[in-house]
Coordinates of C-alpha atoms in Angstrom, one line a residue:
M1 CA 19.5 -4.0 15.3
T2 CA 16.4 -5.0 17.1
F3 CA 14.0 -3.0 19.2
S4 CA 11.3 -3.9 21.6
S5 CA 8.7 -2.1 23.7
E6 CA 5.7 -2.9 26.0
Q7 CA 3.6 -1.3 23.3
T8 CA 4.9 -3.3 20.3
V9 CA 2.1 -5.0 18.3
R10 CA 3.1 -8.7 17.7
F11 CA 1.6 -10.9 15.0
D12 CA 2.6 -14.6 15.8
A13 CA 0.1 -16.0 13.3
W14 CA 0.8 -14.1 10.0
H15 CA 3.8 -16.0 8.9
G16 CA 2.3 -19.5 9.0
Q17 CA -1.1 -18.7 7.7
S18 CA -2.5 -18.1 4.4
R19 CA -6.2 -18.4 5.3
A20 CA -8.6 -17.2 2.8
R21 CA -11.1 -14.4 3.8
A22 CA -13.4 -15.1 0.8
A23 CA -16.6 -16.3 -0.2
A24 CA -18.4 -17.9 -3.2
L25 CA -21.7 -16.6 -4.6
P26 CA -22.3 -18.8 -7.5
G27 CA -26.1 -18.6 -7.7
G28 CA -27.5 -15.3 -6.6
F29 CA -26.7 -12.7 -3.9
D30 CA -28.0 -13.9 -0.7
D31 CA -25.6 -13.2 2.0
A32 CA -26.2 -16.6 3.7
A33 CA -24.9 -18.2 0.5
F34 CA -21.4 -17.2 1.2
D35 CA -19.1 -20.2 1.6
M36 CA -16.4 -19.4 3.9
A37 CA -14.4 -22.6 3.6
T38 CA -10.8 -22.2 2.1
D39 CA -11.0 -25.5 0.3
A40 CA -14.0 -24.5 -1.6
A41 CA -13.8 -24.7 -5.4
P42 CA -12.1 -21.6 -7.1
L43 CA -14.4 -18.9 -8.1
V44 CA -12.8 -18.7 -11.6
D45 CA -13.1 -21.9 -13.4
A46 CA -9.8 -23.5 -14.6
R47 CA -11.2 -24.1 -18.0
L48 CA -12.0 -20.4 -18.3
L49 CA -8.4 -19.4 -17.4
E50 CA -7.0 -21.9 -19.9
R51 CA -8.9 -20.3 -22.6
A52 CA -8.4 -16.6 -21.5
D53 CA -5.5 -14.7 -23.4
K54 CA -5.7 -11.8 -20.7
I55 CA -7.4 -10.6 -17.4
L56 CA -8.0 -7.1 -16.1
F57 CA -7.5 -6.4 -12.3
I58 CA -9.1 -3.0 -11.1
A59 CA -7.7 -1.5 -7.9
H60 CA -7.4 1.7 -6.3
L61 CA -3.7 1.2 -5.3
A62 CA -1.7 3.0 -2.8
L63 CA 2.0 2.2 -2.4
G64 CA 1.3 0.1 0.7
D65 CA -1.2 -1.9 -1.1
Y66 CA 1.1 -2.7 -4.0
T67 CA 4.0 -3.6 -1.7
Y68 CA 2.0 -6.7 -0.6
L69 CA -0.2 -7.3 -3.7
Q70 CA 2.9 -7.6 -5.9
A71 CA 3.4 -11.1 -4.5
C72 CA -0.1 -12.2 -5.7
F73 CA 0.5 -10.7 -9.1
R74 CA 3.9 -12.4 -9.4
A75 CA 2.3 -15.9 -8.4
F76 CA -0.5 -15.4 -10.8
A77 CA 2.0 -14.6 -13.6
A78 CA 3.9 -17.7 -12.8
A79 CA 0.8 -20.0 -12.4
Y80 CA -0.7 -18.7 -15.8
P81 CA 2.1 -17.5 -18.0
H82 CA -0.1 -17.5 -21.1
V83 CA -2.6 -14.8 -19.6
K84 CA -1.5 -11.3 -20.0
I85 CA -2.2 -9.2 -16.8
H86 CA -3.6 -5.8 -17.4
L87 CA -4.0 -3.3 -14.4
W88 CA -6.5 -0.5 -14.0
V89 CA -5.3 1.9 -11.3
D90 CA -8.3 4.0 -10.4
E91 CA -7.5 7.4 -9.1
R92 CA -10.2 8.2 -6.3
R93 CA -8.9 11.7 -6.2
R94 CA -10.3 12.2 -9.7
T95 CA -11.2 15.9 -10.1
R96 CA -12.2 18.5 -12.7
K97 CA -9.7 20.8 -11.3
A98 CA -7.0 21.1 -14.1
S99 CA -4.5 22.6 -11.6
E100 CA -4.4 19.2 -9.7
W101 CA -3.9 17.0 -12.8
E102 CA -0.1 17.2 -13.1
H103 CA 0.2 16.2 -9.4
L104 CA -2.0 13.1 -9.9
R105 CA -0.4 12.3 -13.2
K106 CA 3.0 11.9 -11.4
Y107 CA 1.8 9.5 -8.9
A108 CA 5.0 7.6 -7.5
L109 CA 3.3 4.2 -7.9
Y110 CA 3.3 4.5 -11.7
D111 CA 7.2 4.6 -11.8
W112 CA 7.2 1.3 -9.7
L113 CA 4.6 -0.5 -11.9
A114 CA 6.5 0.6 -15.1
E115 CA 9.5 -1.5 -13.9
C116 CA 7.4 -4.6 -13.0
P117 CA 7.6 -7.3 -15.6
H118 CA 4.1 -8.9 -14.7
F119 CA 2.0 -6.3 -16.4
D120 CA 1.4 -6.0 -20.1
K121 CA -0.7 -2.9 -19.7
V122 CA -1.3 -0.5 -17.0
Y123 CA -4.3 2.2 -17.1
N124 CA -2.8 4.9 -15.3
E125 CA -4.6 8.0 -16.7
T126 CA -7.8 8.2 -14.7
Y127 CA -7.2 11.4 -12.8
S128 CA -9.8 13.5 -14.7
P129 CA -13.3 12.8 -16.1
A130 CA -12.1 13.0 -19.6
S131 CA -9.0 10.8 -19.0
Y132 CA -11.3 8.3 -17.1
R133 CA -13.7 8.1 -20.1
R134 CA -10.8 7.6 -22.6
S135 CA -9.4 4.8 -20.6
L136 CA -12.8 3.2 -20.2
E137 CA -13.3 3.1 -23.9
E138 CA -9.8 1.6 -24.4
A139 CA -10.7 -0.9 -21.9
Q140 CA -14.0 -1.8 -23.3
A141 CA -12.3 -2.4 -26.7
E142 CA -10.1 -5.1 -25.2
D143 CA -13.1 -7.3 -24.6
Y144 CA -11.8 -8.9 -21.4
P145 CA -12.9 -12.6 -20.9
I146 CA -12.2 -12.0 -17.1
V147 CA -12.4 -8.9 -15.0
V148 CA -11.5 -8.8 -11.2
T149 CA -12.0 -5.9 -8.9
L150 CA -9.8 -5.7 -5.9
T151 CA -11.2 -2.4 -4.5
T152 CA -12.1 -2.2 -1.0
L153 CA -14.0 1.0 -1.1
D154 CA -17.4 1.5 -3.1
R155 CA -17.3 -2.1 -4.0
H156 CA -20.7 -2.0 -5.4
R157 CA -19.8 0.9 -7.8
Y158 CA -16.7 -0.9 -9.0
A159 CA -19.0 -4.0 -9.7
V160 CA -21.0 -1.7 -12.2
M161 CA -17.8 -0.4 -13.7
A162 CA -16.4 -3.8 -14.2
R163 CA -19.5 -5.0 -16.0
K164 CA -19.5 -1.7 -18.1
I165 CA -15.9 -2.6 -19.2
S166 CA -16.7 -6.1 -20.0
P167 CA -20.4 -6.7 -20.8
R168 CA -19.8 -10.5 -21.8
G169 CA -16.9 -11.3 -19.5
F170 CA -16.8 -13.3 -16.2
I171 CA -16.8 -10.6 -13.4
V172 CA -15.4 -11.3 -9.9
G173 CA -15.4 -8.6 -7.2
Q174 CA -15.6 -7.9 -3.6
K175 CA -18.9 -7.8 -1.8
K176 CA -19.8 -6.4 1.5
P177 CA -22.9 -7.7 3.2
V178 CA -26.0 -5.5 2.3
R179 CA -29.1 -4.9 4.3
R180 CA -32.1 -6.5 2.5
Y181 CA -33.9 -3.1 1.9
D182 CA -30.7 -1.5 0.2
L183 CA -32.2 -2.5 -3.3
P184 CA -29.6 -0.1 -5.3
K185 CA -26.7 -2.0 -3.9
H186 CA -28.2 -5.4 -4.4
L187 CA -28.7 -4.4 -8.0
C188 CA -25.1 -3.3 -8.4
Y189 CA -23.9 -6.6 -7.0
R190 CA -26.0 -8.5 -9.4
K191 CA -23.4 -7.4 -12.1
L192 CA -20.9 -9.8 -10.7
D193 CA -20.8 -13.4 -11.6
A194 CA -18.9 -14.4 -8.3
A195 CA -17.6 -12.6 -5.2
I196 CA -15.3 -12.6 -2.3
L197 CA -16.4 -11.3 1.0
A198 CA -14.7 -8.1 2.3
Y199 CA -12.6 -8.5 5.1
K200 CA -13.2 -6.6 8.3
S201 CA -10.3 -5.1 10.3
S202 CA -10.4 -5.4 14.0
S203 CA -8.0 -4.6 17.0
D204 CA -7.4 -8.4 17.6
S205 CA -6.8 -9.4 14.2
E206 CA -4.3 -12.2 13.7
Q207 CA -3.8 -11.8 10.1
H208 CA -1.3 -9.7 8.2
I209 CA -2.4 -7.8 5.1
S210 CA -0.3 -10.0 3.0
D211 CA -2.2 -13.0 4.2
I212 CA -5.6 -11.4 3.3
Y213 CA -4.3 -10.6 -0.2
A214 CA -3.1 -14.1 -0.8
G215 CA -6.4 -15.4 0.6
W216 CA -8.3 -13.4 -2.1
F217 CA -6.1 -15.1 -4.9
T218 CA -6.4 -18.5 -3.3
R219 CA -10.3 -18.0 -3.3
M220 CA -10.4 -16.7 -6.9
F221 CA -7.9 -19.1 -8.5
G222 CA -7.1 -21.8 -6.3
M223 CA -3.5 -20.6 -5.9
R224 CA -1.5 -21.3 -2.7
I225 CA 1.2 -18.7 -2.1
A226 CA 3.9 -19.7 0.1
P227 CA 4.3 -17.5 3.3
E228 CA 7.9 -16.8 2.6
A229 CA 6.8 -15.5 -0.9
L230 CA 4.7 -12.9 0.7
F231 CA 7.7 -10.9 1.9
P232 CA 7.9 -7.6 -0.3
V233 CA 10.5 -7.3 -2.9
L234 CA 12.0 -4.1 -4.3
D235 CA 14.5 -4.0 -7.2
I236 CA 15.9 -0.7 -7.2
P237 CA 17.3 0.3 -10.6
Q238 CA 21.1 1.2 -10.5
Q239 CA 20.5 4.6 -11.6
W240 CA 18.6 5.4 -8.3
A241 CA 20.9 3.5 -6.1
D242 CA 23.8 5.5 -7.4
W243 CA 21.8 8.8 -7.1
A244 CA 21.2 8.0 -3.4
R245 CA 24.7 7.3 -2.6
A246 CA 25.9 10.5 -4.2
Q247 CA 23.3 12.5 -2.5
C248 CA 24.3 11.0 0.9
A249 CA 27.9 11.7 0.1
A250 CA 27.3 15.3 -0.8
W251 CA 25.4 15.7 2.6
G252 CA 28.5 14.2 4.2
M253 CA 26.2 11.7 5.9
G254 CA 26.0 8.0 6.1
R255 CA 28.2 5.2 4.8
A256 CA 28.6 6.9 1.3
S257 CA 30.4 9.9 2.9
G258 CA 32.9 7.6 4.8
T259 CA 31.8 8.7 8.1
D260 CA 31.1 6.6 11.1
G261 CA 27.9 8.2 12.2
K262 CA 24.4 6.5 11.7
L263 CA 21.9 7.7 9.2
V264 CA 18.4 7.9 10.4
F265 CA 15.3 8.4 8.1
L266 CA 12.4 10.1 9.5
N267 CA 8.8 10.3 8.0
A268 CA 5.9 12.1 9.6
F269 CA 3.6 12.3 6.6
S270 CA 0.6 10.2 5.7
K271 CA -2.3 10.8 3.4
S272 CA -4.6 11.1 6.2
I273 CA -4.1 13.6 9.0
E274 CA -5.0 10.9 11.7
R275 CA -2.0 8.8 10.7
S276 CA 0.5 11.8 10.5
W277 CA 2.8 13.3 12.9
P278 CA 3.6 17.2 13.4
L279 CA 6.8 18.2 11.8
E280 CA 7.5 20.0 15.1
R281 CA 7.6 16.6 16.7
V282 CA 10.1 15.4 14.2
I283 CA 12.5 18.4 15.3
E284 CA 11.9 17.5 18.9
L285 CA 12.9 13.9 18.2
V286 CA 16.1 14.9 16.2
R287 CA 17.2 17.1 19.3
A288 CA 16.5 14.3 21.8
M289 CA 18.4 11.7 19.7
Q290 CA 21.4 14.1 19.1
A291 CA 21.4 14.5 22.9
R292 CA 22.3 10.8 23.5
P293 CA 26.0 9.8 22.9
E294 CA 25.0 6.9 20.6
W295 CA 23.3 9.3 18.2
R296 CA 25.4 12.4 18.6
D297 CA 27.2 11.9 15.3
A298 CA 24.1 10.5 13.4
G299 CA 22.8 12.3 10.3
F300 CA 19.0 12.7 9.8
I301 CA 16.9 12.7 6.5
V302 CA 13.5 14.1 7.0
N303 CA 11.1 12.9 4.3
V304 CA 8.5 15.6 3.2
V305 CA 5.8 15.4 0.5
P306 CA 6.2 17.9 -2.3
E307 CA 3.4 20.0 -1.4
E308 CA 4.8 20.7 2.1
L309 CA 8.4 21.4 1.1
A310 CA 8.2 25.2 1.4
R311 CA 6.6 25.1 4.9
A312 CA 9.1 22.5 6.0
R313 CA 12.2 24.3 4.7
A314 CA 10.9 27.5 6.5
L315 CA 10.4 25.5 9.7
F316 CA 13.6 23.6 9.7
A317 CA 15.7 26.8 8.8
G318 CA 14.5 28.2 12.1
A319 CA 15.3 25.1 14.1
G320 CA 19.0 25.2 13.3
L321 CA 19.6 21.4 13.3
A322 CA 22.9 20.0 12.6
R323 CA 23.4 17.1 10.2
T324 CA 19.6 17.4 9.3
Q325 CA 18.5 17.3 5.6
L326 CA 15.0 17.6 4.0
F327 CA 14.2 15.0 1.3
S328 CA 11.4 14.5 -1.3
A329 CA 11.2 12.0 -4.0
E330 CA 10.2 14.8 -6.6
D331 CA 11.7 13.0 -9.7
N332 CA 11.0 9.2 -9.3
F333 CA 9.5 6.8 -6.9
F334 CA 12.7 4.7 -6.7
Q335 CA 14.5 7.7 -4.9
L336 CA 12.5 6.8 -1.9
P337 CA 13.5 3.2 -1.4
A338 CA 17.1 4.0 -2.6
M339 CA 17.5 6.6 0.2
L340 CA 16.0 4.2 2.7
R341 CA 18.6 1.6 1.9
E342 CA 21.3 4.0 2.7
C343 CA 20.0 4.4 6.3
D344 CA 20.5 2.5 9.5
L345 CA 17.1 3.2 11.0
V346 CA 13.7 4.3 9.8
V347 CA 11.1 6.0 12.1
S348 CA 7.9 6.3 10.3
V349 CA 4.2 6.9 10.9
E350 CA 1.6 4.5 9.6
T351 CA 2.0 4.7 5.9
A352 CA 4.0 3.1 2.9
V353 CA 7.4 4.0 4.0
M354 CA 7.5 1.5 7.2
H355 CA 6.6 -1.3 4.5
L356 CA 9.4 -0.3 2.1
A357 CA 11.7 -0.1 5.0
N358 CA 11.1 -3.8 5.3
A359 CA 11.5 -4.4 1.6
V360 CA 15.0 -2.8 1.6
H361 CA 15.7 -4.7 4.9
V362 CA 16.3 -1.7 7.2
P363 CA 15.1 -1.7 11.0
V364 CA 12.0 0.3 11.3
I365 CA 10.1 2.0 14.3
A366 CA 6.5 2.3 13.1
L367 CA 4.0 4.6 14.9
M368 CA 0.5 3.4 14.4
R369 CA -3.1 3.7 15.5
Q370 CA -4.9 0.6 16.8
K371 CA -7.4 0.5 14.1
N372 CA -5.6 -1.5 11.3
P373 CA -3.3 -3.9 13.1
E374 CA -3.3 -6.1 9.9
W375 CA -1.0 -3.2 8.3
T376 CA 1.8 -3.7 10.8
P377 CA 5.2 -4.1 9.0
I378 CA 5.8 -7.7 8.0
D379 CA 9.4 -8.2 9.2
R380 CA 8.8 -8.7 12.9
V381 CA 12.5 -9.2 13.6
N382 CA 13.4 -5.8 12.4
S383 CA 10.3 -3.8 13.1
T384 CA 9.0 -2.3 16.3
V385 CA 5.5 -0.9 16.5
I386 CA 4.4 1.8 18.9
T387 CA 0.8 2.0 19.1
V388 CA -1.5 4.7 20.6
R389 CA -3.1 3.9 23.9
K390 CA -6.8 4.2 22.9
R391 CA -8.4 3.0 19.8
E392 CA -9.8 6.2 18.9
D393 CA -6.5 8.0 19.3
W394 CA -4.6 9.5 16.3
V395 CA -0.9 8.9 15.7
D396 CA 0.0 12.3 17.1
K397 CA -0.8 11.1 20.7
I398 CA 2.6 9.2 20.4
G399 CA 5.2 11.3 22.0
V400 CA 8.8 11.6 21.5
D401 CA 9.5 10.2 25.0
E402 CA 8.0 6.9 23.8
V403 CA 10.2 6.7 20.7
M404 CA 13.2 7.5 22.8
A405 CA 12.2 4.6 25.3
V406 CA 12.4 2.2 22.4
L407 CA 15.7 3.6 21.3
A408 CA 17.1 3.2 24.8

C-alpha cells in the first residue's frame, strides 16, 4: 500500500549519502579550526581504540533517536569487537519529586536496550539527583579510556560531565559555535579533546537523521556505514508478538481474529504539544474513515500514553465508535511495535511511532511540522508525510480532510 500527496515531503538524497556533518578540533577551540572535510583523519586515534577495553557513550535518548542510532552502535560493535560498549542514558526530566520517579524509572527505551546485544552496561538510573550521583560514582570507578557524548542539548554541560566521569580519558563531544565573549562555554568545551560540529536543522535539508548519525561515527572512528544498514531493525520477542495477536483476536479485529477488515493504528501523542494532535481529531478521523466503503469494516487501535488513559476512556466512551479500542504499552516497550506489526496502516504525528512503523514494515501516514525534515520516516516507499503549510504551524493545523485526501 503506497500513498502520495501534494504535501508529501520527499528526500531523494538520504539513501545514497553518508556525508559526515562533523569537524575536528585537535589543537584548541577556535571555531575557524573546524575541519569539515569528510576524509579528514578520525578524531579517535586507531591506536587508542586498539588498546581500549571499553568505551562510554553518553546520550539523552528518545525512542526515535535510538531507532536510528542503533545502526551506528551495531556497526561499532562489529568493527571493534574487543571494546565493550557502555551507554549512559541521561534523563533530562530528572527531578526531586519522588512522585514522578516510578514513571521515569519505567521509561520504555530501557526495555529495548535490555534486548540489544551491543551493550555490556547501561546506566539507566539517572532520574533523580540521588540516583544520578550514584551512577556518576559508578561510572567514575570504571576509569573509561574513551568517553563520547552524543548529546544535542546543553552540549557544553555534557562536556563537563564527561570529563568529570573520566579525568584521564580521551573525551569527544559535540560543539556548537560559541560567541567569543561567552567565556563560560569556551571553558566548558576545553574539557574536550576533540569535537564534532553540531548539525543545524533546516527546511531544505537533504539529509535524513540516519545519515547525520552515521556521519558522526564516520568522523569519530573512520567507520563507513552502508546506506542499507541504516534502515531500523526491531526484533520483537516472541512473548510480545504472541501477546499482540491474542489481544487483537480478543478484540475481534485484524488478521488474528480471522476477519477481513483492515486494522488501523492511530497515534496523536508526542512529548511536545506542538507535535501532537487533539484526541477529538482522532475521533473525527475514525468517523470519516468508517463512512468510506473501503474502511467500513476496519478496526481502529488508538494509542494513548498512560497518563492520558483516564481522559481518553471518558472521551471515547461518549463517542460511541464501533470497532475502536484504546491501547497503551503499559507493561513493556515491545507491546507497541508488536501491535504495530499487526496493523495494515499507521497514522501518527511526528514521534517515534512513525519510525517504528517503518521498522516493522507497515505503511505509515506521518503528520509533521516543517521544522525537522531530517526526521521524516526513512522508508519512502511505504511512507507519506503530510506537512503543515507554514513553518511556524503546529501539527494540529493538519485537518482530517487532508488525511482523507491522502487515503483517497
